[in-house]
Tab-separated table of C-alpha atoms and ligand atoms in Angstrom:
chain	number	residue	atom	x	y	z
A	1	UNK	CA	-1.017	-0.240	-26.496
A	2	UNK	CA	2.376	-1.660	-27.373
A	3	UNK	CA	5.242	0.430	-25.938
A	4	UNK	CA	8.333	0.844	-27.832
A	5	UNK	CA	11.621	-1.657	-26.573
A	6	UNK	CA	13.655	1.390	-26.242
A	7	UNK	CA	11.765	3.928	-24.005
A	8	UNK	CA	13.719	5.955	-21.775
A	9	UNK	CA	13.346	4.306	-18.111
A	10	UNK	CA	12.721	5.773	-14.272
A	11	UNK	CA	13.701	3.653	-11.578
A	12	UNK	CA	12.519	4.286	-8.180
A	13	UNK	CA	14.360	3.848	-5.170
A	14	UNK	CA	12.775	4.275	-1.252
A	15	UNK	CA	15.601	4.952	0.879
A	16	UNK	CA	15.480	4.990	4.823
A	17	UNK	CA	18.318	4.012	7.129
A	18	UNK	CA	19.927	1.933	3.969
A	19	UNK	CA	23.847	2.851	4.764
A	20	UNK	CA	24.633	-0.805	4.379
A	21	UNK	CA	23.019	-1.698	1.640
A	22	UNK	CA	23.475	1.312	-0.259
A	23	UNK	CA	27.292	0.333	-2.000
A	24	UNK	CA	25.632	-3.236	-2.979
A	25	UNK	CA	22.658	-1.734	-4.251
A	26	UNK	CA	25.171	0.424	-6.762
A	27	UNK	CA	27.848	-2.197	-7.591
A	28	UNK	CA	24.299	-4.352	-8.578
A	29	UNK	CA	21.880	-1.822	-9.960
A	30	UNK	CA	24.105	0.542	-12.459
A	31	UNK	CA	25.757	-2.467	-14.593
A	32	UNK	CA	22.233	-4.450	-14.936
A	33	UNK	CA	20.900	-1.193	-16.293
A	34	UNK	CA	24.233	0.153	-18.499
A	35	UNK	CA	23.436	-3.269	-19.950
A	36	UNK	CA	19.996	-2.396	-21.227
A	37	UNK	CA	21.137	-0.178	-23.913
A	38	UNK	CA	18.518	2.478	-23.398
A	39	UNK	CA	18.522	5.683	-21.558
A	40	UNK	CA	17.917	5.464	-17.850
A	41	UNK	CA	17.657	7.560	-14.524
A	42	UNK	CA	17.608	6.034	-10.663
A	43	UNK	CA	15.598	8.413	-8.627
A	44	UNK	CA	16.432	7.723	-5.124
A	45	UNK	CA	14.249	9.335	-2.102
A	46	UNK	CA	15.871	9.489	1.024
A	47	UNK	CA	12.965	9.287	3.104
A	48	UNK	CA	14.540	11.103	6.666
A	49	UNK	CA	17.335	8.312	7.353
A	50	UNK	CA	19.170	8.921	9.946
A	51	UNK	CA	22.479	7.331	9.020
A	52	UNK	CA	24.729	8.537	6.595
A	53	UNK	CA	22.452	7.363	3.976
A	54	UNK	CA	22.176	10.808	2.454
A	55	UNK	CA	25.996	11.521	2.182
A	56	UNK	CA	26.250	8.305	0.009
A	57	UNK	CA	23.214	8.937	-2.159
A	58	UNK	CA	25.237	12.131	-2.611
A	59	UNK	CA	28.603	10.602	-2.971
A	60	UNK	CA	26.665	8.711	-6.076
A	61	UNK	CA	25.318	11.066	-7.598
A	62	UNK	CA	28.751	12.476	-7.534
A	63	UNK	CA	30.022	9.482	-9.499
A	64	UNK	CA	27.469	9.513	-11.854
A	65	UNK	CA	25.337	12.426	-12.427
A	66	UNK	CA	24.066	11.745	-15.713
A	67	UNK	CA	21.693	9.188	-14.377
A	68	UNK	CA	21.340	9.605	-10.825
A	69	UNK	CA	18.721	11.745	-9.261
A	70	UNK	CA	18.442	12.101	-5.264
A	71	UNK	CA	15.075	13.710	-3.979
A	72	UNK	CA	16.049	14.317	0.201
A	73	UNK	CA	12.985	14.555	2.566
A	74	UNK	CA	13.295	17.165	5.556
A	75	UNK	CA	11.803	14.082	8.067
A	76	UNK	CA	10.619	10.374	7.452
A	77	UNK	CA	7.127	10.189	5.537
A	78	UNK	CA	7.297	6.597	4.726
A	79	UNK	CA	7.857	4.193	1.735
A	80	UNK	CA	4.932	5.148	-0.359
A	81	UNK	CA	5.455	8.896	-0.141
A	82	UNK	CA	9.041	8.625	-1.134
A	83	UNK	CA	8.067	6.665	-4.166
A	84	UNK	CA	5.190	9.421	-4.893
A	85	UNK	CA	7.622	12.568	-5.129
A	86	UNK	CA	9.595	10.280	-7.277
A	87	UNK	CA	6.865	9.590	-9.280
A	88	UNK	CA	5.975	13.353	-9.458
A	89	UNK	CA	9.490	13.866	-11.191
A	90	UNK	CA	10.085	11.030	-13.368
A	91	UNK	CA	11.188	11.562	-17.029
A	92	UNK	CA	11.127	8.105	-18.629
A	93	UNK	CA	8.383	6.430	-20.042
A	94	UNK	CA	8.624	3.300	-18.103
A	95	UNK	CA	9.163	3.252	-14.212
A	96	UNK	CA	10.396	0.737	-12.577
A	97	UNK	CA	9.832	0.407	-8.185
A	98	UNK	CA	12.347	-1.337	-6.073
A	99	UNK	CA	13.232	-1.838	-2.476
A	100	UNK	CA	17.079	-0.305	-1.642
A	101	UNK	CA	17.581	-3.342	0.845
A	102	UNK	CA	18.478	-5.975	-2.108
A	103	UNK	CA	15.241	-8.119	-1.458
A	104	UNK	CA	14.480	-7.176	-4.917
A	105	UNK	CA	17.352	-8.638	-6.851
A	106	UNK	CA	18.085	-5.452	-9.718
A	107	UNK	CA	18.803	-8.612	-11.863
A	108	UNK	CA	15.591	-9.256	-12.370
A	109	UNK	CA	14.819	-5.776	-14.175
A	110	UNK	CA	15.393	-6.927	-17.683
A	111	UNK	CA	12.198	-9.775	-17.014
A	112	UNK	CA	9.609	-7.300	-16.241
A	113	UNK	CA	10.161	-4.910	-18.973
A	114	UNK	CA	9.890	-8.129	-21.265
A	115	UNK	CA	6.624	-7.467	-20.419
A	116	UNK	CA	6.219	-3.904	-21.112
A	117	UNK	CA	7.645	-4.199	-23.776
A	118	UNK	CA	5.127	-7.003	-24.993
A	119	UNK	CA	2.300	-4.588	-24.142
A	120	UNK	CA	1.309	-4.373	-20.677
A	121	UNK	CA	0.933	-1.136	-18.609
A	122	UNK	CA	1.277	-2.619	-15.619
A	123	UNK	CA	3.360	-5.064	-14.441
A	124	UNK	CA	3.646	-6.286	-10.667
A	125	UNK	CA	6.344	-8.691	-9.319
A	126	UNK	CA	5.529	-11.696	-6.979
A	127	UNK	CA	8.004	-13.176	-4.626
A	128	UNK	CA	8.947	-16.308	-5.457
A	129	UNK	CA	10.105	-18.118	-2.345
A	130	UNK	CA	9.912	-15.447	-0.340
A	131	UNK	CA	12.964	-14.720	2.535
A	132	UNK	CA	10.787	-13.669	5.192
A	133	UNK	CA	10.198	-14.725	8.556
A	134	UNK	CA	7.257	-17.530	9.176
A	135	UNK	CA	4.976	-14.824	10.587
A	136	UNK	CA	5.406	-12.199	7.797
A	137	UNK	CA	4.831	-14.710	5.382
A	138	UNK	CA	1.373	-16.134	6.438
A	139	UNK	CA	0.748	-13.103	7.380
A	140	UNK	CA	0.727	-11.199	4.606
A	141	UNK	CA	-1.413	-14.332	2.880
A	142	UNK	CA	-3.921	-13.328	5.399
A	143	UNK	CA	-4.146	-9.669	4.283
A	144	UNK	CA	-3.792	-10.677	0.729
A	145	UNK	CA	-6.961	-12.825	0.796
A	146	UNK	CA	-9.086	-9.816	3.300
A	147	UNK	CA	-7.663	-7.369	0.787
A	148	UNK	CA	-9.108	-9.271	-2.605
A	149	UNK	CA	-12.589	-9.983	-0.180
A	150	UNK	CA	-13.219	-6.255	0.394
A	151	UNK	CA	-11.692	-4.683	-2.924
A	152	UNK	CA	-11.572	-5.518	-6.216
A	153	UNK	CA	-8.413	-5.511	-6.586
A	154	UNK	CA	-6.249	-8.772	-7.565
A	155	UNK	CA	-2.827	-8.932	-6.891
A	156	UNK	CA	-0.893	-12.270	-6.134
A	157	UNK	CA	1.296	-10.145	-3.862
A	158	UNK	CA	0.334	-6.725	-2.366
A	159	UNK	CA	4.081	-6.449	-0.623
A	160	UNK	CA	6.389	-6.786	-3.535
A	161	UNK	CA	7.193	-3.362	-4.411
A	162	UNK	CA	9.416	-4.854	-8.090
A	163	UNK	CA	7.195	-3.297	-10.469
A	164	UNK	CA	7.024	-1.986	-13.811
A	165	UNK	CA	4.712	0.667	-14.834
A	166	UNK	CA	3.478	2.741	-17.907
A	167	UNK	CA	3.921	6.769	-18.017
A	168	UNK	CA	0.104	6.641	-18.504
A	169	UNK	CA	-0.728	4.873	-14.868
A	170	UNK	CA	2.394	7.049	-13.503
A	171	UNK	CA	0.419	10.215	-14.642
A	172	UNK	CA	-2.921	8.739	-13.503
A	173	UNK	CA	-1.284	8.426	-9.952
A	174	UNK	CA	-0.087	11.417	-9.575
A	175	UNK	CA	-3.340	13.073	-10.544
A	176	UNK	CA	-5.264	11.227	-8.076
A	177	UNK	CA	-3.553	13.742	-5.587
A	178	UNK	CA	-2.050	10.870	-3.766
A	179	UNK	CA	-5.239	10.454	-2.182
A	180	UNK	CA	-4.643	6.745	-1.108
A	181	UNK	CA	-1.076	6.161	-0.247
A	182	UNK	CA	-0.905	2.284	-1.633
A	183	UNK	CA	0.938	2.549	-4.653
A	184	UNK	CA	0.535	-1.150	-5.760
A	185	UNK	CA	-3.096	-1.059	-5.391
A	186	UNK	CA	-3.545	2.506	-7.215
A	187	UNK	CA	-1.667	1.761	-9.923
A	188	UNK	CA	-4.411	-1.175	-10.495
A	189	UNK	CA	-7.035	0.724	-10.477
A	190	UNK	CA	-5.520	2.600	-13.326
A	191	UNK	CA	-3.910	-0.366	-15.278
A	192	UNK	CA	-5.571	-1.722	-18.513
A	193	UNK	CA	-3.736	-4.372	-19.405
A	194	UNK	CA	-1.869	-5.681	-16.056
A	195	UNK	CA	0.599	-8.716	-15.851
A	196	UNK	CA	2.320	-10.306	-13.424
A	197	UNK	CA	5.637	-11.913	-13.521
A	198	UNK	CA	7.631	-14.061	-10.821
A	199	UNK	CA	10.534	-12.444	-9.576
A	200	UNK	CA	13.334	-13.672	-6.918
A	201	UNK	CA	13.362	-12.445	-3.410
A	202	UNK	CA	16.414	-12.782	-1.259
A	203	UNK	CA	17.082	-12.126	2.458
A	204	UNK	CA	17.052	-8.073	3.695
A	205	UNK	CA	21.627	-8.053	2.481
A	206	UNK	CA	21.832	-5.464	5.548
A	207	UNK	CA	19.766	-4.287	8.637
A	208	UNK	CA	16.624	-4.938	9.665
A	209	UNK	CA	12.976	-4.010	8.425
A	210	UNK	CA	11.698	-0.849	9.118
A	211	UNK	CA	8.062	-1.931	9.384
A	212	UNK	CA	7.084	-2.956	12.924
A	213	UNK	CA	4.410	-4.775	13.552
A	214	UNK	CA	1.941	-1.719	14.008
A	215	UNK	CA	3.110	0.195	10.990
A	216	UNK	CA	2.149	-3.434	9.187
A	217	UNK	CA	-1.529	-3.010	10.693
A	218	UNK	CA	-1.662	0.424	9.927
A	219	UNK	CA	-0.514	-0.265	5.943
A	220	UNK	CA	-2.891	-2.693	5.698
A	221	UNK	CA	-5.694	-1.001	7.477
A	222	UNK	CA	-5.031	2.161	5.249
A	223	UNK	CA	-4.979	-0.319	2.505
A	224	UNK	CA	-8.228	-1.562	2.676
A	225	UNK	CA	-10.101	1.829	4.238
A	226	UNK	CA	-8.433	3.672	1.210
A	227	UNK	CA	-9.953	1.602	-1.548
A	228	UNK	CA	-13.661	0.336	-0.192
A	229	UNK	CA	-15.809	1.309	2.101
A	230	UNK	CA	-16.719	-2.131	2.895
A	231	UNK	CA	-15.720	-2.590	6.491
A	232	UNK	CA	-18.187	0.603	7.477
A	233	UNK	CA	-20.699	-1.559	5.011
A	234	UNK	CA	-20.507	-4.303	6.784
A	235	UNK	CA	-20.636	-3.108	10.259
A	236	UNK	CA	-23.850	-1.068	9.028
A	237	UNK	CA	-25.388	-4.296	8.261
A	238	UNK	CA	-24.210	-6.061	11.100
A	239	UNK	CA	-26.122	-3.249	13.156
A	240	UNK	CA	-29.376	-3.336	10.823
A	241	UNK	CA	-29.174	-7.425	11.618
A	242	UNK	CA	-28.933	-6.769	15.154
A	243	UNK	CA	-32.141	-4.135	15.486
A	244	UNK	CA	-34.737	-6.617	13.199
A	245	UNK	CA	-33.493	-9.117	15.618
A	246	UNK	CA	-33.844	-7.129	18.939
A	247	UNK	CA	-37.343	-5.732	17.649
A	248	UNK	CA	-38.353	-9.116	16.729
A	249	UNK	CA	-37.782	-10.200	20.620
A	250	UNK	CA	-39.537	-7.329	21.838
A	251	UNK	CA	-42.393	-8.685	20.032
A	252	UNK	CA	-42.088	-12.390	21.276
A	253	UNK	CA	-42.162	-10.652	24.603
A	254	UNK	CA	-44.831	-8.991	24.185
A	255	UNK	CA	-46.935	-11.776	23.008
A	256	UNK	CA	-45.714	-14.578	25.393
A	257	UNK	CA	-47.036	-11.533	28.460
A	258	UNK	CA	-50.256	-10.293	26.700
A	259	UNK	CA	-51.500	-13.242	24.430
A	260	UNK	CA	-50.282	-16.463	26.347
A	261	UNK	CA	-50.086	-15.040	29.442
A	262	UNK	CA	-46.872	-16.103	30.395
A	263	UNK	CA	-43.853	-14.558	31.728
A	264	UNK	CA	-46.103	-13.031	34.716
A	265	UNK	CA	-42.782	-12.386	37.496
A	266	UNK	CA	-40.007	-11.985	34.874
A	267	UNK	CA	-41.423	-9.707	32.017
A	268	UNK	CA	-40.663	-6.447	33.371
A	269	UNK	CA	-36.658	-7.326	33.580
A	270	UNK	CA	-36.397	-9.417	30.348
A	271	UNK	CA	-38.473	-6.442	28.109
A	272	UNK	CA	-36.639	-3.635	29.357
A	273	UNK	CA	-33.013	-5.603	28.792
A	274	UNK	CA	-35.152	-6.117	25.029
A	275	UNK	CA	-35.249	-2.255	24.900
A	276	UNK	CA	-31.931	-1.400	25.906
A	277	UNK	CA	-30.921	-3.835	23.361
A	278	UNK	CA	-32.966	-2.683	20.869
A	279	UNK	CA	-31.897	1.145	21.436
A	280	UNK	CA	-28.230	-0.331	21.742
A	281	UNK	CA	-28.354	-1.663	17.888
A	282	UNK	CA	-30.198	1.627	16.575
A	283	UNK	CA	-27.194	3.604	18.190
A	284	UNK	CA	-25.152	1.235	16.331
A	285	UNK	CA	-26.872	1.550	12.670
A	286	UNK	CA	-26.492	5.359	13.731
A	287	UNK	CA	-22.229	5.109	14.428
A	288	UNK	CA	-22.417	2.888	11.348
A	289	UNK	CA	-23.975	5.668	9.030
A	290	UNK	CA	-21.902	8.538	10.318
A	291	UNK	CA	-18.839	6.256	9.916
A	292	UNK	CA	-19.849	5.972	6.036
A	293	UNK	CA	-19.940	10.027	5.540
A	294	UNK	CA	-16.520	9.962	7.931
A	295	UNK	CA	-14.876	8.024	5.039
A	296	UNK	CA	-16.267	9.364	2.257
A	297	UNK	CA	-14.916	12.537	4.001
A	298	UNK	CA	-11.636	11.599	4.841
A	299	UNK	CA	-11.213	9.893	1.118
A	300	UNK	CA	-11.615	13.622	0.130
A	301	UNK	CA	-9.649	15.279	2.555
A	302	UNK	CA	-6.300	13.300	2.449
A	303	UNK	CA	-6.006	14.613	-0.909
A	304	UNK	CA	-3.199	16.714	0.292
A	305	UNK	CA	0.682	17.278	0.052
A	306	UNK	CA	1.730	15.039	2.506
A	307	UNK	CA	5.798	15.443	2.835
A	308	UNK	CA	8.476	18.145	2.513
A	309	UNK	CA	11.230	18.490	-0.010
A	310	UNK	CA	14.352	19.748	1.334
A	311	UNK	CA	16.608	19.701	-1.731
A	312	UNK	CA	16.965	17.661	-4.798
A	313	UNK	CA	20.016	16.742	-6.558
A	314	UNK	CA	19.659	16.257	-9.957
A	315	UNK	CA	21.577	17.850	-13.675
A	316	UNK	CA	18.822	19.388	-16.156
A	317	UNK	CA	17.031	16.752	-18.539
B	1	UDP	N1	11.435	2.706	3.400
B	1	UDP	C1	11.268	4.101	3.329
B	1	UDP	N2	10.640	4.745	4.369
B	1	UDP	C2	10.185	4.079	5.471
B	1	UDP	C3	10.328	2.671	5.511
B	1	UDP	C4	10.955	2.028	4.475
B	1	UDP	O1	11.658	4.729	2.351
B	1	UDP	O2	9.646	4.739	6.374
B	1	UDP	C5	12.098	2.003	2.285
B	1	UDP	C6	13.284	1.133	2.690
B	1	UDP	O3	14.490	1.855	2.688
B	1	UDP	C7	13.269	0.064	1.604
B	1	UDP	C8	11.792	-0.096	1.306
B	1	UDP	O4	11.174	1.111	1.732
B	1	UDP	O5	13.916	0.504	0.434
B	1	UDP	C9	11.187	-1.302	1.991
B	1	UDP	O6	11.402	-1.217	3.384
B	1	UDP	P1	11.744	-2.489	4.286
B	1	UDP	O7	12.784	-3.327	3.623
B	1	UDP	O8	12.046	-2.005	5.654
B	1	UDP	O9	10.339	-3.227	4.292
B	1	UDP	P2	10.061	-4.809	4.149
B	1	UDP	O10	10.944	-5.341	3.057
B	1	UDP	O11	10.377	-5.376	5.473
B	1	UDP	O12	8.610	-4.848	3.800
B	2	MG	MG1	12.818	-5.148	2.769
């Protein structure tokens, strides 16, 4: 497929608790994409902030309607569900994500829809020297290699949310019911023709990031649980391992007592700890086998709505 230089663009914008970095973000943003020469539209989400966040998204689209949409949450749903009603409402026919915080310089728009334009559906951004601390940075290695172990997805860098995509894998997304809520990762699955381009990071310009520690674990966690069943796979294994084992020391047991006649004082103790152990891994194959039906469940069941629109702010397009 080989999409058209000229195609009208979406560009995505999370915003939560962004006050300061808001202003930047629209002396930066608008000029780089007046420059394009093609017809654009920012949709920004504000995703529950709690500073005055929403009075300047409004303030902007004050200044300029014609191209600035503002989707307001009633509460804070997170980064991937702001993008999604975003994505639900997009009119262009290439979308661009980006974080509001300036880590993702806007500068660097006109690079990835080089690629678009050269034929790609899908193309993700990697950080080049990446401005994050020590720990978030070998960190998110870490997850990046467990992620590509368990699922087949390859991505040099699950975190950078500077992406260009295709109407088609927009559409495909939203269809999928926003059953898994990792937008980088879903958009994969639906790519055909996926590229990758390096892109600059710089330092948070304002504040500080609004992923703990836990909500990391939990991204990551929902990440990998969202797109393979493998970790209930391997635990189910694990289990199966454990039970030939155990049963196969039941049997030594047995033999050492009633063939070689050994063991005489002891047997009693060490075969029923062989038992328990034994009945211990069974219970364990067991947990492992409901935990498979659990996800294949729960893949089914998150297939709902998952955050509230309180208005939108938009002129008819
Ligand atoms: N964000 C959001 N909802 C949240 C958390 C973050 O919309 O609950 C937005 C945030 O405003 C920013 C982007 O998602 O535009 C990335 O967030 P942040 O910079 O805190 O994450 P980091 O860069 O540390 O991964
Ligand atoms: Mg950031």
């Amino acid at each position: 497929m080989s999409t058209a230089p000229n195609l009208p663009l979406s560009v995505v914008i999370p915003v939560y608790n962004e006050e300061l970095n808001l202003p930047t973000l629209f002396t930066r943003l608008y000029p780089v994409l007046d420059a394009l020469g093609r017809k654009y539209e920012i949709i920004f989400t504000n995703d529950g902030s709690h500073d005055r966040s929403i009075e300047l998204l409004k303030a902007q689209y004050a200044a300029r309607p014609d191209v600035t949409r503002v989707i307001d949450f009633n509460a804070n749903y997170g980064q991937h569900m702001a993008i999604m009603a975003a994505f639900e409402r997009v009119r262009g026919d290439v979308i661009i994500t980006l974080d509001a915080d300036l880590q993702n310089p806007p500068e660097e728009i006109p690079k990835l829809l080089e690629k678009i334009a050269a034929g790609h559906d899908y193309v993700g951004g990697y950080r080049l020297n990446r401005q994050d601390s020590f720990f978030r940075t070998y960190a998110s290695k870490l997850i990046n290699f467990v992620r590509e172990k368990t699922t087949s997805i390859e991505m040099t860098d699950q975190g950078c949310m500077l992406r260009a995509y295709s109407r088609q894998v927009i559409d495909a997304i939203v269809r999928s019911g926003a059953i898994n809520t990792f937008i980088p990762a879903l958009a994969y699955s639906f790519a055909s023709n996926p590229a990758e381009v390096g892109v600059k990071h710089e330092e948070r310009h304002a504040g500080v990031s609004n992923y703990s520690f836990y909500a990391l674990i939990r991204l990551n966690f929902d990440l990998i649980t969202g797109f393979s069943l493998a970790p209930l796979q391997y635990f189910t294994m694990f289990a199966g391992l454990t039970s030939l084992g155990s049963f196969a020391l039941v049997i030594l047991l047995l033999l050492r007592r009633f063939v070689y006649n050994l063991d005489r004082e002891t047997f009693g103790v060490f075969t029923l700890l062989a038992i328990v152990i034994f009945l211990l891994s069974v219970a364990m194959v067991g947990i492992g086998i409901i935990g498979e039906y659990v996800g294949r469940t729960y893949q089914v069941v998150r297939a709902r709505q998952r955050y509230f629109v309180k208005e939108i702010l938009e002129t008819k397009g």
